[in-house]
Each structure stands twice: as C-alpha cells, then as structure tokens.
Amino acid sequence: SGDVAFTVWMLGFFMLRTFWFIGFELGSRAATPGKRLMGIRVVARDGGRLTADAVVARNLIRELELFLPLMMIGNGASEDMVSGWTVLAGVIWSLTLSR
C-alpha cells in the first residue's frame, strides 16, 4: 500500500505542477503569481500571446528538462545499489538538456 500511495502522490504532484503553470499561462494575464510579482509574462516570439498548444508544449518540455532529472537524482539518492548510476543519469540528462 505504500507504493500505491507514493504513486498516487507523484501523479497528483505532476498534475498539480503541470496544470498550475498551464492554467495561469493560458489565463488573461499569461503569468503565474510569481511571474506577476516579478513583472514577467509569457509571450510568443512576436510579442503576442502564446497559443494553447505552445503553452502545453512549453510546460511539458519543462517536465523533461527539469523535473524528470530531479526525480531521477532524488530517487537514486534513496536507493542502495543503483543510486550512483541513477544520480549520474539524472545529472547528465540535466546538463544535456539545460540551456
């Protein structure tokens, strides 16, 4: 039951963080509360609003670039035998995909 609870927690956390960004960036202000506080808004290259497809793609790429390697590093740090390889894979992934 612990594995099921952890899986449900991770899935819920994924949905929350993904739809948090997507929901706010598709809103009328095109910014999350943090971006609003800093005076930043998400725009297309031409300075206009992003399309819904662009917002979804942008946020799913964030998952691949940031959260997936962080989860690999965190999971690897908690395992015994494969921890070194998992952490290394997460670090290489982060370095490869970071801008």
PDB file of C-alpha atoms in Angstrom:
ATOM      1  CA  SER A   1       0.000   0.000   0.000  1.00  0.00           C
ATOM      2  CA  GLY A   2       2.976   2.299   0.478  1.00  0.00           C
ATOM      3  CA  ASP A   3       3.947   2.014  -3.180  1.00  0.00           C
ATOM      4  CA  VAL A   4       0.392   2.774  -4.286  1.00  0.00           C
ATOM      5  CA  ALA A   5       0.225   5.841  -2.034  1.00  0.00           C
ATOM      6  CA  PHE A   6       3.584   7.054  -3.344  1.00  0.00           C
ATOM      7  CA  THR A   7       2.457   6.539  -6.948  1.00  0.00           C
ATOM      8  CA  VAL A   8      -0.774   8.432  -6.338  1.00  0.00           C
ATOM      9  CA  TRP A   9       1.186  11.228  -4.609  1.00  0.00           C
ATOM     10  CA  MET A  10       3.667  11.549  -7.506  1.00  0.00           C
ATOM     11  CA  LEU A  11       0.888  11.522 -10.111  1.00  0.00           C
ATOM     12  CA  GLY A  12      -1.054  14.146  -8.161  1.00  0.00           C
ATOM     13  CA  PHE A  13       2.061  16.297  -7.757  1.00  0.00           C
ATOM     14  CA  PHE A  14       2.754  16.030 -11.507  1.00  0.00           C
ATOM     15  CA  MET A  15      -0.815  17.099 -12.328  1.00  0.00           C
ATOM     16  CA  LEU A  16      -0.715  19.969  -9.853  1.00  0.00           C
ATOM     17  CA  ARG A  17       2.564  21.469 -11.015  1.00  0.00           C
ATOM     18  CA  THR A  18       1.801  20.944 -14.712  1.00  0.00           C
ATOM     19  CA  PHE A  19      -1.687  22.410 -14.647  1.00  0.00           C
ATOM     20  CA  TRP A  20      -0.620  25.197 -12.270  1.00  0.00           C
ATOM     21  CA  PHE A  21       1.676  26.624 -14.952  1.00  0.00           C
ATOM     22  CA  ILE A  22      -0.601  25.836 -17.889  1.00  0.00           C
ATOM     23  CA  GLY A  23      -3.691  27.276 -16.201  1.00  0.00           C
ATOM     24  CA  PHE A  24      -2.077  30.554 -15.237  1.00  0.00           C
ATOM     25  CA  GLU A  25      -0.202  30.995 -18.532  1.00  0.00           C
ATOM     26  CA  LEU A  26      -3.410  30.470 -20.509  1.00  0.00           C
ATOM     27  CA  GLY A  27      -5.230  32.960 -18.282  1.00  0.00           C
ATOM     28  CA  SER A  28      -5.877  36.604 -19.067  1.00  0.00           C
ATOM     29  CA  ARG A  29      -2.578  37.782 -17.550  1.00  0.00           C
ATOM     30  CA  ALA A  30      -0.461  34.983 -19.100  1.00  0.00           C
ATOM     31  CA  ALA A  31       1.593  34.634 -15.931  1.00  0.00           C
ATOM     32  CA  THR A  32       1.766  32.642 -12.721  1.00  0.00           C
ATOM     33  CA  PRO A  33       1.545  34.614  -9.459  1.00  0.00           C
ATOM     34  CA  GLY A  34       5.347  34.580  -9.181  1.00  0.00           C
ATOM     35  CA  LYS A  35       5.767  35.928 -12.705  1.00  0.00           C
ATOM     36  CA  ARG A  36       3.183  38.632 -11.983  1.00  0.00           C
ATOM     37  CA  LEU A  37       5.045  39.601  -8.836  1.00  0.00           C
ATOM     38  CA  MET A  38       8.265  39.968 -10.845  1.00  0.00           C
ATOM     39  CA  GLY A  39       6.525  41.756 -13.742  1.00  0.00           C
ATOM     40  CA  ILE A  40       7.153  38.907 -16.207  1.00  0.00           C
ATOM     41  CA  ARG A  41       4.644  37.490 -18.671  1.00  0.00           C
ATOM     42  CA  VAL A  42       4.888  34.612 -21.131  1.00  0.00           C
ATOM     43  CA  VAL A  43       4.852  35.800 -24.751  1.00  0.00           C
ATOM     44  CA  ALA A  44       5.455  34.399 -28.229  1.00  0.00           C
ATOM     45  CA  ARG A  45       8.470  35.445 -30.280  1.00  0.00           C
ATOM     46  CA  ASP A  46       6.461  38.194 -31.955  1.00  0.00           C
ATOM     47  CA  GLY A  47       5.463  39.644 -28.559  1.00  0.00           C
ATOM     48  CA  GLY A  48       1.892  38.342 -28.702  1.00  0.00           C
ATOM     49  CA  ARG A  49       0.151  35.730 -26.614  1.00  0.00           C
ATOM     50  CA  LEU A  50       1.183  32.102 -26.791  1.00  0.00           C
ATOM     51  CA  THR A  51      -1.295  29.672 -28.283  1.00  0.00           C
ATOM     52  CA  ALA A  52      -2.666  26.913 -26.070  1.00  0.00           C
ATOM     53  CA  ASP A  53      -0.528  24.377 -27.953  1.00  0.00           C
ATOM     54  CA  ALA A  54       2.618  26.413 -27.301  1.00  0.00           C
ATOM     55  CA  VAL A  55       1.841  26.741 -23.586  1.00  0.00           C
ATOM     56  CA  VAL A  56       1.245  22.998 -23.209  1.00  0.00           C
ATOM     57  CA  ALA A  57       4.412  22.131 -25.177  1.00  0.00           C
ATOM     58  CA  ARG A  58       6.463  24.632 -23.169  1.00  0.00           C
ATOM     59  CA  ASN A  59       5.332  23.136 -19.888  1.00  0.00           C
ATOM     60  CA  LEU A  60       5.777  19.507 -20.924  1.00  0.00           C
ATOM     61  CA  ILE A  61       9.319  20.316 -22.030  1.00  0.00           C
ATOM     62  CA  ARG A  62       9.915  21.774 -18.546  1.00  0.00           C
ATOM     63  CA  GLU A  63       8.978  18.357 -17.173  1.00  0.00           C
ATOM     64  CA  LEU A  64      11.613  16.684 -19.351  1.00  0.00           C
ATOM     65  CA  GLU A  65      14.308  19.271 -18.710  1.00  0.00           C
ATOM     66  CA  LEU A  66      13.885  19.895 -15.007  1.00  0.00           C
ATOM     67  CA  PHE A  67      11.546  17.682 -13.026  1.00  0.00           C
ATOM     68  CA  LEU A  68      12.393  14.293 -14.587  1.00  0.00           C
ATOM     69  CA  PRO A  69      16.135  14.563 -13.869  1.00  0.00           C
ATOM     70  CA  LEU A  70      15.430  15.929 -10.376  1.00  0.00           C
ATOM     71  CA  MET A  71      13.219  12.929  -9.677  1.00  0.00           C
ATOM     72  CA  MET A  72      15.938  10.621 -11.017  1.00  0.00           C
ATOM     73  CA  ILE A  73      18.518  12.244  -8.760  1.00  0.00           C
ATOM     74  CA  GLY A  74      16.196  12.151  -5.738  1.00  0.00           C
ATOM     75  CA  ASN A  75      15.149   8.565  -6.359  1.00  0.00           C
ATOM     76  CA  GLY A  76      18.726   7.471  -6.961  1.00  0.00           C
ATOM     77  CA  ALA A  77      19.877   9.065  -3.729  1.00  0.00           C
ATOM     78  CA  SER A  78      17.353   6.988  -1.781  1.00  0.00           C
ATOM     79  CA  GLU A  79      18.182   3.617  -3.403  1.00  0.00           C
ATOM     80  CA  ASP A  80      21.082   1.364  -2.440  1.00  0.00           C
ATOM     81  CA  MET A  81      22.694  -0.365  -5.431  1.00  0.00           C
ATOM     82  CA  VAL A  82      21.644   1.747  -8.395  1.00  0.00           C
ATOM     83  CA  SER A  83      21.894   5.117  -6.688  1.00  0.00           C
ATOM     84  CA  GLY A  84      25.176   6.126  -8.307  1.00  0.00           C
ATOM     85  CA  TRP A  85      24.023   5.260 -11.815  1.00  0.00           C
ATOM     86  CA  THR A  86      20.619   6.878 -11.388  1.00  0.00           C
ATOM     87  CA  VAL A  87      22.089  10.078  -9.975  1.00  0.00           C
ATOM     88  CA  LEU A  88      24.689  10.153 -12.763  1.00  0.00           C
ATOM     89  CA  ALA A  89      21.983   9.664 -15.404  1.00  0.00           C
ATOM     90  CA  GLY A  90      19.942  12.500 -13.888  1.00  0.00           C
ATOM     91  CA  VAL A  91      22.926  14.863 -13.816  1.00  0.00           C
ATOM     92  CA  ILE A  92      23.921  14.026 -17.414  1.00  0.00           C
ATOM     93  CA  TRP A  93      20.302  14.472 -18.523  1.00  0.00           C
ATOM     94  CA  SER A  94      20.163  17.874 -16.821  1.00  0.00           C
ATOM     95  CA  LEU A  95      23.439  19.032 -18.330  1.00  0.00           C
ATOM     96  CA  THR A  96      22.433  17.833 -21.791  1.00  0.00           C
ATOM     97  CA  LEU A  97      19.008  19.489 -21.847  1.00  0.00           C
ATOM     98  CA  SER A  98      19.744  22.683 -19.917  1.00  0.00           C
ATOM     99  CA  ARG A  99      20.035  25.882 -21.856  1.00  0.00           C
TER     100      ARG A  99
END
